[in-house]
Tab-separated table of C-alpha atoms in Angstrom:
chain	number	residue	atom	x	y	z
A	30	UNK	CA	12.717	-8.725	-13.577
A	31	UNK	CA	10.281	-6.258	-12.858
A	32	UNK	CA	7.105	-7.369	-11.576
A	33	UNK	CA	3.917	-8.105	-13.978
A	34	UNK	CA	0.402	-6.806	-13.422
A	35	UNK	CA	-0.507	-9.931	-11.832
A	36	UNK	CA	2.537	-9.560	-9.574
A	37	UNK	CA	1.244	-6.168	-8.384
A	38	UNK	CA	-1.862	-7.626	-7.801
A	39	UNK	CA	-1.061	-10.462	-5.762
A	40	UNK	CA	1.449	-7.795	-3.868
A	41	UNK	CA	-1.524	-5.640	-3.261
A	42	UNK	CA	-3.956	-8.872	-2.176
A	43	UNK	CA	-1.479	-9.193	0.567
A	44	UNK	CA	-2.574	-5.993	2.416
A	45	UNK	CA	-5.758	-7.608	2.760
A	46	UNK	CA	-7.076	-8.958	6.140
A	47	UNK	CA	-9.982	-11.373	7.153
A	48	UNK	CA	-13.129	-9.601	7.389
A	49	UNK	CA	-12.261	-6.561	5.286
A	50	UNK	CA	-14.700	-4.563	2.923
A	51	UNK	CA	-13.037	-3.613	0.303
A	52	UNK	CA	-13.166	-1.419	-2.899
A	53	UNK	CA	-11.002	-2.195	-6.049
A	54	UNK	CA	-10.386	0.362	-8.827
A	55	UNK	CA	-10.475	-0.414	-12.506
A	56	UNK	CA	-7.581	-2.195	-14.307
A	57	UNK	CA	-4.909	-3.549	-12.220
A	58	UNK	CA	-6.825	-3.199	-9.043
A	59	UNK	CA	-9.619	-5.076	-10.361
A	60	UNK	CA	-6.913	-8.217	-10.585
A	61	UNK	CA	-6.306	-8.068	-6.888
A	62	UNK	CA	-10.063	-10.242	-6.347
A	63	UNK	CA	-7.982	-12.980	-8.161
A	64	UNK	CA	-5.292	-13.273	-5.537
A	65	UNK	CA	-7.314	-13.216	-1.903
A	66	UNK	CA	-5.859	-15.963	0.265
A	67	UNK	CA	-7.981	-19.320	0.714
A	68	UNK	CA	-9.931	-18.850	3.587
A	69	UNK	CA	-9.691	-15.032	3.992
A	70	UNK	CA	-13.090	-13.475	3.698
A	71	UNK	CA	-13.281	-10.319	2.208
A	72	UNK	CA	-16.029	-8.243	0.890
A	73	UNK	CA	-15.760	-6.373	-2.110
A	74	UNK	CA	-17.803	-3.223	-2.790
A	75	UNK	CA	-18.647	-1.520	-5.921
A	76	UNK	CA	-19.608	2.156	-6.158
A	77	UNK	CA	-22.592	1.774	-8.241
A	78	UNK	CA	-24.533	-0.136	-5.298
A	79	UNK	CA	-23.409	-3.656	-4.572
A	80	UNK	CA	-21.653	-5.651	-1.689
A	81	UNK	CA	-20.170	-9.008	-2.340
A	82	UNK	CA	-19.370	-8.974	-5.797
A	83	UNK	CA	-18.982	-12.432	-7.003
A	84	UNK	CA	-16.829	-13.400	-10.205
A	85	UNK	CA	-17.489	-12.971	-13.570
A	86	UNK	CA	-20.353	-15.189	-14.831
A	87	UNK	CA	-20.466	-17.800	-17.204
A	88	UNK	CA	-21.573	-17.448	-20.403
A	89	UNK	CA	-25.166	-17.406	-20.921
A	90	UNK	CA	-25.626	-16.260	-17.349
A	91	UNK	CA	-24.522	-12.452	-17.744
A	92	UNK	CA	-27.233	-9.821	-16.644
A	93	UNK	CA	-27.492	-6.357	-17.778
A	94	UNK	CA	-28.708	-5.576	-14.248
A	95	UNK	CA	-25.814	-6.650	-12.688
A	96	UNK	CA	-22.217	-4.763	-13.099
A	97	UNK	CA	-19.375	-3.352	-11.566
A	98	UNK	CA	-18.064	0.078	-11.487
A	99	UNK	CA	-16.123	-0.936	-14.449
A	100	UNK	CA	-19.187	-1.575	-15.971
A	101	UNK	CA	-18.518	-5.103	-16.510
A	102	UNK	CA	-20.550	-8.149	-16.025
A	103	UNK	CA	-20.423	-9.949	-12.661
A	104	UNK	CA	-22.443	-12.205	-10.637
A	105	UNK	CA	-24.009	-12.306	-7.211
A	106	UNK	CA	-23.057	-13.783	-3.783
A	107	UNK	CA	-24.936	-15.449	-1.177
A	108	UNK	CA	-24.225	-13.044	1.034
A	109	UNK	CA	-24.692	-9.767	-1.850
A	110	UNK	CA	-26.809	-6.697	-0.995
A	111	UNK	CA	-27.948	-3.806	-3.322
A	112	UNK	CA	-28.187	-0.408	-2.787
A	113	UNK	CA	-28.687	3.326	-4.071
A	114	UNK	CA	-25.506	5.384	-5.164
A	115	UNK	CA	-26.331	7.878	-1.962
A	116	UNK	CA	-26.084	4.892	0.495
A	117	UNK	CA	-23.180	3.430	-1.347
A	118	UNK	CA	-21.085	6.855	-1.090
A	119	UNK	CA	-22.196	6.990	2.574
A	120	UNK	CA	-20.573	3.757	3.076
A	121	UNK	CA	-17.488	5.052	1.610
A	122	UNK	CA	-17.168	8.482	2.583
A	123	UNK	CA	-18.503	7.393	6.234
A	124	UNK	CA	-15.345	5.424	6.504
A	125	UNK	CA	-16.893	2.158	6.782
A	126	UNK	CA	-14.680	0.704	3.822
A	127	UNK	CA	-11.433	-0.995	5.388
A	128	UNK	CA	-9.683	-0.393	2.119
A	129	UNK	CA	-9.469	0.632	-1.444
A	130	UNK	CA	-7.165	-0.013	-4.286
A	131	UNK	CA	-6.655	2.551	-7.187
A	132	UNK	CA	-4.568	3.038	-9.922
A	133	UNK	CA	-2.544	6.469	-10.370
A	134	UNK	CA	-1.126	8.607	-13.089
A	135	UNK	CA	0.874	10.626	-10.437
A	136	UNK	CA	1.419	9.828	-6.531
A	137	UNK	CA	3.403	12.859	-4.752
A	138	UNK	CA	5.737	12.097	-1.829
A	139	UNK	CA	3.151	13.760	0.661
A	140	UNK	CA	0.615	11.218	-0.516
A	141	UNK	CA	-1.184	13.363	-2.986
A	142	UNK	CA	-3.037	11.637	-5.591
A	143	UNK	CA	-3.395	12.131	-9.576
A	144	UNK	CA	-5.954	9.886	-11.347
A	145	UNK	CA	-8.592	11.701	-13.147
A	146	UNK	CA	-7.502	13.881	-15.784
A	147	UNK	CA	-4.933	15.144	-18.175
A	148	UNK	CA	-5.900	18.896	-18.857
A	149	UNK	CA	-6.724	19.527	-22.556
A	150	UNK	CA	-6.501	15.864	-23.420
A	151	UNK	CA	-8.066	13.497	-21.297
A	152	UNK	CA	-11.483	14.093	-20.308
A	153	UNK	CA	-12.970	11.212	-18.442
A	154	UNK	CA	-13.867	12.297	-15.020
A	155	UNK	CA	-13.303	11.416	-11.513
A	156	UNK	CA	-16.094	8.963	-11.169
A	157	UNK	CA	-15.849	7.730	-7.703
A	158	UNK	CA	-11.789	8.578	-6.855
A	159	UNK	CA	-12.326	11.390	-4.878
A	160	UNK	CA	-14.658	10.148	-2.477
A	161	UNK	CA	-12.854	7.153	-1.969
A	162	UNK	CA	-9.692	8.762	-1.284
A	163	UNK	CA	-11.347	10.802	1.346
A	164	UNK	CA	-13.057	8.284	2.744
A	165	UNK	CA	-12.015	4.875	3.046
A	166	UNK	CA	-9.475	3.895	5.925
A	167	UNK	CA	-6.576	2.543	3.793
A	168	UNK	CA	-5.773	3.620	0.149
A	169	UNK	CA	-3.375	1.434	-1.781
A	170	UNK	CA	-1.996	2.732	-5.069
A	171	UNK	CA	-0.975	0.357	-7.903
A	172	UNK	CA	0.695	1.604	-10.753
A	173	UNK	CA	3.510	1.391	-13.438
A	174	UNK	CA	6.924	2.907	-12.049
A	175	UNK	CA	6.899	5.376	-15.325
A	176	UNK	CA	4.629	6.620	-17.517
A	177	UNK	CA	4.997	5.396	-21.310
A	178	UNK	CA	7.603	8.183	-21.825
A	179	UNK	CA	9.602	6.902	-19.094
A	180	UNK	CA	8.420	9.827	-16.650
A	181	UNK	CA	8.714	9.044	-12.963
A	182	UNK	CA	5.353	8.874	-11.875
A	183	UNK	CA	6.014	8.647	-8.036
A	184	UNK	CA	7.089	12.334	-7.640
A	185	UNK	CA	8.162	15.338	-5.420
A	186	UNK	CA	4.792	17.036	-6.427
A	187	UNK	CA	2.216	16.096	-8.371
A	188	UNK	CA	1.730	18.701	-11.485
A	189	UNK	CA	-1.860	16.839	-12.659
A	190	UNK	CA	-5.134	17.895	-11.046
A	191	UNK	CA	-5.360	16.289	-7.750
A	192	UNK	CA	-7.725	13.778	-6.775
A	193	UNK	CA	-6.648	13.811	-3.243
A	194	UNK	CA	-4.337	15.684	-0.786
A	195	UNK	CA	-2.257	13.434	1.641
A	196	UNK	CA	-4.500	10.467	0.557
A	197	UNK	CA	-2.321	7.713	0.168
A	198	UNK	CA	-0.628	4.894	2.446
A	199	UNK	CA	1.155	2.633	0.181
A	200	UNK	CA	2.633	2.388	-3.566
A	201	UNK	CA	2.981	-0.827	-5.444
A	202	UNK	CA	4.797	-0.177	-8.703
A	203	UNK	CA	6.397	-2.975	-11.340
A	204	UNK	CA	9.722	-2.180	-9.772
A	205	UNK	CA	8.932	-1.512	-6.113
A	206	UNK	CA	6.564	-1.059	-2.837
A	207	UNK	CA	6.776	2.120	-0.807
A	208	UNK	CA	4.500	2.397	2.444
A	209	UNK	CA	4.348	4.634	5.698
A	210	UNK	CA	2.815	4.127	8.841
A	211	UNK	CA	0.482	6.929	8.914
A	212	UNK	CA	-0.083	10.042	6.965
A	213	UNK	CA	2.459	12.106	9.031
A	214	UNK	CA	5.162	9.731	8.026
A	215	UNK	CA	7.365	9.786	5.210
A	216	UNK	CA	7.037	7.015	2.944
A	217	UNK	CA	9.610	4.212	2.856
A	218	UNK	CA	11.270	1.864	0.098
A	219	UNK	CA	10.319	-1.424	1.655
A	220	UNK	CA	10.740	-3.866	-0.996
A	221	UNK	CA	12.249	-4.022	-4.506
A	222	UNK	CA	11.326	-6.565	-7.470
A	223	UNK	CA	13.557	-9.321	-8.116
A	224	UNK	CA	16.893	-8.338	-10.070
A	225	UNK	CA	15.931	-4.719	-9.769
A	226	UNK	CA	18.165	-2.542	-7.380
A	227	UNK	CA	17.678	0.326	-4.969
A	228	UNK	CA	19.833	2.500	-7.442
A	229	UNK	CA	17.930	1.882	-10.485
A	230	UNK	CA	14.755	2.629	-8.245
A	231	UNK	CA	15.955	5.828	-7.123
A	232	UNK	CA	17.126	6.536	-10.552
A	233	UNK	CA	13.469	6.453	-11.792
A	234	UNK	CA	11.746	8.216	-8.833
A	235	UNK	CA	11.709	11.916	-8.270
A	236	UNK	CA	9.575	11.551	-4.648
A	237	UNK	CA	11.798	11.721	-1.292
A	238	UNK	CA	11.705	8.465	0.643
A	239	UNK	CA	13.211	6.784	3.319
A	240	UNK	CA	15.248	3.606	2.587
B	10	UNK	CA	-59.431	9.363	-13.811
B	11	UNK	CA	-57.526	12.433	-13.817
B	12	UNK	CA	-56.004	11.690	-10.833
B	13	UNK	CA	-54.509	8.481	-12.162
B	14	UNK	CA	-50.577	8.475	-12.341
B	15	UNK	CA	-50.183	5.826	-15.353
B	16	UNK	CA	-49.919	7.147	-18.792
B	17	UNK	CA	-50.281	5.126	-21.925
B	18	UNK	CA	-46.485	6.075	-23.122
B	19	UNK	CA	-43.599	7.981	-22.743
B	20	UNK	CA	-44.435	10.784	-24.814
B	21	UNK	CA	-47.942	11.240	-23.155
B	22	UNK	CA	-45.859	10.992	-19.753
B	23	UNK	CA	-43.941	13.940	-20.850
B	24	UNK	CA	-46.497	16.154	-22.281
B	25	UNK	CA	-47.135	19.275	-20.583
B	26	UNK	CA	-43.850	19.200	-18.184
B	27	UNK	CA	-41.078	19.617	-20.292
B	28	UNK	CA	-39.592	22.977	-21.668
B	29	UNK	CA	-36.409	24.340	-23.434
B	30	UNK	CA	-33.513	25.127	-20.860
B	31	UNK	CA	-35.458	22.868	-17.820
B	32	UNK	CA	-33.163	20.800	-15.278
B	33	UNK	CA	-33.543	17.156	-15.600
B	34	UNK	CA	-32.080	14.462	-12.921
B	35	UNK	CA	-31.803	11.106	-14.887
B	36	UNK	CA	-31.284	7.461	-13.101
B	37	UNK	CA	-28.783	5.164	-14.450
B	38	UNK	CA	-24.949	4.107	-14.008
B	39	UNK	CA	-23.563	2.691	-17.600
B	40	UNK	CA	-26.029	1.572	-19.708
B	41	UNK	CA	-27.624	-0.314	-16.626
B	42	UNK	CA	-30.876	1.132	-15.272
B	43	UNK	CA	-31.515	3.982	-17.744
B	44	UNK	CA	-34.343	5.419	-18.444
B	45	UNK	CA	-34.079	4.697	-22.228
B	46	UNK	CA	-37.928	5.206	-23.267
B	47	UNK	CA	-38.334	8.527	-21.557
B	48	UNK	CA	-34.984	9.685	-23.018
B	49	UNK	CA	-35.988	8.452	-26.563
B	50	UNK	CA	-39.242	10.298	-26.114
B	51	UNK	CA	-37.295	13.607	-24.752
B	52	UNK	CA	-35.263	12.891	-28.073
B	53	UNK	CA	-38.669	12.898	-30.237
B	54	UNK	CA	-39.943	16.048	-28.290
B	55	UNK	CA	-36.850	18.165	-29.838
B	56	UNK	CA	-36.738	20.116	-26.398
B	57	UNK	CA	-33.399	21.839	-26.168
B	58	UNK	CA	-30.976	23.487	-23.854
B	59	UNK	CA	-31.231	20.954	-21.463
B	60	UNK	CA	-29.340	20.712	-18.062
B	61	UNK	CA	-28.762	16.950	-17.389
B	62	UNK	CA	-27.751	15.757	-14.173
B	63	UNK	CA	-26.409	12.012	-14.651
B	64	UNK	CA	-23.702	9.937	-13.236
B	65	UNK	CA	-22.997	9.400	-17.123
B	66	UNK	CA	-23.691	10.121	-20.539
B	67	UNK	CA	-24.324	7.172	-22.053
B	68	UNK	CA	-22.163	5.566	-24.900
B	69	UNK	CA	-22.183	7.118	-28.479
B	70	UNK	CA	-26.070	7.065	-29.300
B	71	UNK	CA	-27.159	5.140	-26.352
B	72	UNK	CA	-28.623	6.598	-23.068
B	73	UNK	CA	-28.402	10.408	-23.003
B	74	UNK	CA	-25.835	9.777	-25.859
B	75	UNK	CA	-29.015	10.110	-27.884
B	76	UNK	CA	-29.397	13.615	-26.806
B	77	UNK	CA	-26.172	14.696	-27.024
B	78	UNK	CA	-25.989	13.393	-30.434
B	79	UNK	CA	-28.803	15.638	-31.315
B	80	UNK	CA	-27.233	18.750	-29.641
B	81	UNK	CA	-30.148	18.802	-26.994
B	82	UNK	CA	-27.634	19.112	-24.092
B	83	UNK	CA	-26.304	22.198	-22.916
B	84	UNK	CA	-24.780	21.094	-19.773
B	85	UNK	CA	-23.822	18.240	-17.906
B	86	UNK	CA	-23.009	17.874	-14.737
B	87	UNK	CA	-21.742	14.319	-14.117
B	88	UNK	CA	-18.774	12.162	-12.520
B	89	UNK	CA	-17.647	10.212	-15.464
B	90	UNK	CA	-18.123	10.737	-19.205
B	91	UNK	CA	-15.818	7.888	-20.707
B	92	UNK	CA	-16.842	5.637	-23.254
B	93	UNK	CA	-18.848	8.569	-24.937
B	94	UNK	CA	-16.232	9.989	-27.901
B	95	UNK	CA	-18.897	12.440	-29.096
B	96	UNK	CA	-19.294	14.163	-25.287
B	97	UNK	CA	-15.694	14.402	-25.410
B	98	UNK	CA	-15.584	16.164	-29.002
B	99	UNK	CA	-18.313	18.686	-27.919
B	100	UNK	CA	-17.169	19.501	-24.452
B	101	UNK	CA	-13.131	19.725	-25.935
B	102	UNK	CA	-14.580	22.050	-28.979
B	103	UNK	CA	-16.449	24.365	-26.064
B	104	UNK	CA	-19.948	23.186	-27.591
B	105	UNK	CA	-20.906	21.569	-24.080
B	106	UNK	CA	-20.655	22.974	-20.791
B	107	UNK	CA	-19.476	20.107	-18.074
B	108	UNK	CA	-19.606	20.270	-14.578
B	109	UNK	CA	-17.756	17.040	-12.817
B	110	UNK	CA	-19.089	16.045	-9.689
B	111	UNK	CA	-17.183	13.289	-7.477
B	112	UNK	CA	-19.601	10.371	-7.957
B	113	UNK	CA	-20.603	10.343	-4.161
B	114	UNK	CA	-20.844	14.391	-4.012
B	115	UNK	CA	-23.471	14.403	-6.878
B	116	UNK	CA	-25.675	11.320	-5.120
B	117	UNK	CA	-25.539	13.466	-2.048
B	118	UNK	CA	-26.228	16.381	-3.791
B	119	UNK	CA	-29.356	14.941	-5.173
B	120	UNK	CA	-30.181	13.328	-1.735
B	121	UNK	CA	-30.074	16.669	0.013
B	122	UNK	CA	-31.934	18.244	-2.976
B	123	UNK	CA	-35.028	15.728	-2.632
B	124	UNK	CA	-34.621	15.813	1.214
B	125	UNK	CA	-35.153	19.610	1.596
B	126	UNK	CA	-31.319	20.101	2.818
B	127	UNK	CA	-30.088	23.109	0.892
B	128	UNK	CA	-26.254	22.188	1.325
B	129	UNK	CA	-23.674	20.375	3.353
B	130	UNK	CA	-20.337	20.240	4.109
B	131	UNK	CA	-17.800	17.550	2.667
B	132	UNK	CA	-13.983	16.826	2.587
B	133	UNK	CA	-14.198	15.346	-0.882
B	134	UNK	CA	-12.912	17.365	-3.330
B	135	UNK	CA	-10.918	19.276	-0.791
B	136	UNK	CA	-7.806	20.774	-2.132
B	137	UNK	CA	-8.622	19.948	-5.681
B	138	UNK	CA	-10.587	21.851	-8.973
B	139	UNK	CA	-13.804	20.745	-7.411
B	140	UNK	CA	-13.333	23.198	-4.350
B	141	UNK	CA	-12.644	26.123	-6.832
B	142	UNK	CA	-14.973	29.080	-5.613
B	143	UNK	CA	-16.666	26.932	-2.990
B	144	UNK	CA	-16.793	28.081	0.786
B	145	UNK	CA	-14.737	25.755	2.457
B	146	UNK	CA	-14.489	25.350	6.385
B	147	UNK	CA	-11.663	23.664	9.047
B	148	UNK	CA	-12.918	21.706	11.686
B	149	UNK	CA	-10.622	20.067	13.965
B	150	UNK	CA	-7.594	20.239	10.802
B	151	UNK	CA	-9.768	18.836	8.282
B	152	UNK	CA	-10.802	21.129	5.389
B	153	UNK	CA	-14.545	20.866	4.234
B	154	UNK	CA	-16.301	22.260	1.095
B	155	UNK	CA	-19.643	23.415	0.872
B	156	UNK	CA	-22.082	21.501	-1.720
B	157	UNK	CA	-25.369	22.683	-2.654
B	158	UNK	CA	-28.583	20.302	-3.096
B	159	UNK	CA	-29.767	19.402	-6.428
B	160	UNK	CA	-33.491	19.982	-7.193
B	161	UNK	CA	-34.432	19.245	-10.697
B	162	UNK	CA	-37.574	20.129	-12.536
B	163	UNK	CA	-38.247	16.888	-13.906
B	164	UNK	CA	-36.516	13.279	-12.899
B	165	UNK	CA	-36.386	10.056	-14.989
B	166	UNK	CA	-36.267	7.160	-13.688
B	167	UNK	CA	-36.377	3.404	-14.144
B	168	UNK	CA	-37.660	0.375	-12.181
B	169	UNK	CA	-38.058	-3.227	-12.397
B	170	UNK	CA	-41.675	-3.524	-11.417
B	171	UNK	CA	-43.968	-0.464	-10.051
B	172	UNK	CA	-47.879	0.166	-9.313
B	173	UNK	CA	-50.219	2.348	-10.498
B	174	UNK	CA	-49.399	4.250	-7.244
B	175	UNK	CA	-46.151	4.946	-8.193
B	176	UNK	CA	-44.494	2.428	-5.511
B	177	UNK	CA	-40.888	1.133	-7.653
B	178	UNK	CA	-39.097	-1.904	-6.877
B	179	UNK	CA	-35.500	-1.805	-8.938
B	180	UNK	CA	-33.499	-4.687	-9.696
B	181	UNK	CA	-29.950	-5.606	-8.629
B	182	UNK	CA	-27.392	-2.651	-9.622
B	183	UNK	CA	-29.680	-1.394	-12.230
B	184	UNK	CA	-31.044	0.559	-8.749
B	185	UNK	CA	-28.011	2.803	-8.628
B	186	UNK	CA	-29.106	6.531	-8.816
B	187	UNK	CA	-32.748	5.781	-9.586
B	188	UNK	CA	-33.824	6.242	-5.769
B	189	UNK	CA	-32.148	9.131	-5.273
B	190	UNK	CA	-33.055	10.831	-8.706
B	191	UNK	CA	-36.496	10.009	-8.067
B	192	UNK	CA	-36.716	12.187	-4.606
B	193	UNK	CA	-35.030	15.163	-6.335
B	194	UNK	CA	-37.478	16.218	-9.474
B	195	UNK	CA	-40.433	18.531	-8.508
B	196	UNK	CA	-41.866	16.103	-10.764
B	197	UNK	CA	-40.646	12.506	-11.276
B	198	UNK	CA	-41.683	10.222	-14.370
B	199	UNK	CA	-41.197	6.402	-13.963
B	200	UNK	CA	-40.749	3.732	-16.633
B	201	UNK	CA	-41.133	-0.046	-15.208
B	202	UNK	CA	-40.706	-3.144	-17.036
B	203	UNK	CA	-43.544	-4.732	-15.458
B	204	UNK	CA	-46.749	-2.249	-14.093
B	205	UNK	CA	-49.043	-4.031	-11.723
B	206	UNK	CA	-52.249	-3.130	-9.450
B	207	UNK	CA	-51.719	-1.945	-5.737
B	208	UNK	CA	-51.274	-4.696	-3.276
B	209	UNK	CA	-49.308	-7.001	-6.087
B	210	UNK	CA	-45.684	-5.550	-4.359
B	211	UNK	CA	-44.811	-6.409	-0.966
B	212	UNK	CA	-45.084	-2.922	0.828
B	213	UNK	CA	-41.907	-3.934	2.982
B	214	UNK	CA	-40.017	-4.289	-0.152
B	215	UNK	CA	-40.709	-1.451	-2.169
B	216	UNK	CA	-37.500	0.907	-2.936
B	217	UNK	CA	-39.259	3.911	-3.889
B	218	UNK	CA	-42.329	5.099	-1.920
B	219	UNK	CA	-45.369	6.535	-4.827
B	220	UNK	CA	-45.068	9.745	-2.701
B	221	UNK	CA	-41.913	10.557	-4.939
B	222	UNK	CA	-43.487	9.345	-8.533
B	223	UNK	CA	-46.205	11.727	-10.355
B	224	UNK	CA	-46.488	9.787	-13.606
B	225	UNK	CA	-45.771	6.270	-14.382
B	226	UNK	CA	-45.688	4.153	-17.634
B	227	UNK	CA	-45.115	0.724	-18.254
B	228	UNK	CA	-41.861	0.403	-20.631
B	229	UNK	CA	-41.900	-2.617	-22.062
B	230	UNK	CA	-40.104	-4.305	-24.114
B	231	UNK	CA	-37.037	-4.126	-22.750
B	232	UNK	CA	-33.594	-5.089	-24.797
B	233	UNK	CA	-31.265	-3.971	-22.297
B	234	UNK	CA	-27.672	-3.492	-23.318
B	235	UNK	CA	-24.388	-4.802	-22.188
B	236	UNK	CA	-21.143	-2.430	-22.277
B	237	UNK	CA	-18.638	-4.899	-21.116
B	238	UNK	CA	-19.314	-8.510	-21.574
B	239	UNK	CA	-17.325	-10.346	-19.251
B	240	UNK	CA	-17.117	-14.157	-18.495
B	241	UNK	CA	-15.579	-16.746	-16.474
B	242	UNK	CA	-14.486	-20.078	-18.085
B	243	UNK	CA	-16.440	-23.325	-16.619
B	244	UNK	CA	-13.310	-24.967	-14.972
B	245	UNK	CA	-12.041	-21.243	-13.118
B	246	UNK	CA	-12.433	-21.196	-9.641
B	247	UNK	CA	-15.247	-19.720	-7.300
B	248	UNK	CA	-13.666	-16.213	-6.907
B	249	UNK	CA	-11.450	-15.976	-10.025
B	250	UNK	CA	-12.072	-12.797	-11.747
B	251	UNK	CA	-10.161	-12.580	-15.156
B	252	UNK	CA	-9.632	-8.484	-16.298
């Protein structure tokens, strides 16, 4: 049984450490906030200028001036702070954020990431993704193992326009987890979803990896 | 009187400073902290061929979406234009020029422009489409690309409170790009929800000092829009987030 979106988010949450400052991308990465271990202090950063993102507000308490980078209404915590976009990216680019969890269209075996455009088809923009992968200490990708057409997304080389080169440390998919100790190392298969075999993972992956 | 920064409304605050083909910096993130009253006045003025520097392009008909719909924008410099179908249509049809900047690079280009920094080297975007045509430099094995500062003819910003000297305070995440855009305009026009006399705002709490603001209006009342209303149920835990 492949992992669900929730399972993948929970797996990514296991990479968090007490005291981490973390940026979560849009989609499955946002769900990681639901699986922070009890008693662990993790501070969430939002590109639009907030540290200490709280949960979604109760009905009637939503505030148009209080949103996350996905434009969703959020709430404030006692430790929250606000700052400008330039300050926000000084934190990100300057290496002050411990970990980022992002979605991806493609990841390559050399750690390249593509997640911002499909030429001629989808024009949305990179938002803060290029800044995050360039500056955050550890970058974890959470994505489906294959595209809607069944094409592998963990590949020998990215074919889509890149978000960054050699920037990914861990890949969590619905089938498996790949990790590497440093950005000079190759990826290694370290976990497989229950009921999925190593051969099935291999068949749906064109990236070269160990294990 | 002539030295006053205060104008009675958005239209009068833009009079004499806008022209076809000008470059504009605009604060806001999504529909949050967007200078809607000034954008509406810009729309009504009929000014054309604008180059607009703004993180997003609003949504269809909201924020800068208003100026896109009326075809007053020739070029956008932005980091993210999702949520705007008209934008995507104009771009794919070749009717609109678009320069994508990584969000932090855009913020820093604006900050640099306002701070008198001509250009800076950053590793963001190295090895991607963003680096094409830009000078690169390798330092200690890391590749950096040269990005230039941005200075606008006019900057438009939205603040929560302001005084007649142009001192501004923003509220929560409605701050976003506004303080940076305010520094990058040769002329900066601010709209505020509450305009007060000098001495009312705590000098220690000012986010944008009045030197950056040449014109200011009381834009109230405001009907603030929410792009994605996400809520939590009463029984859920303190950290529960549902997406």
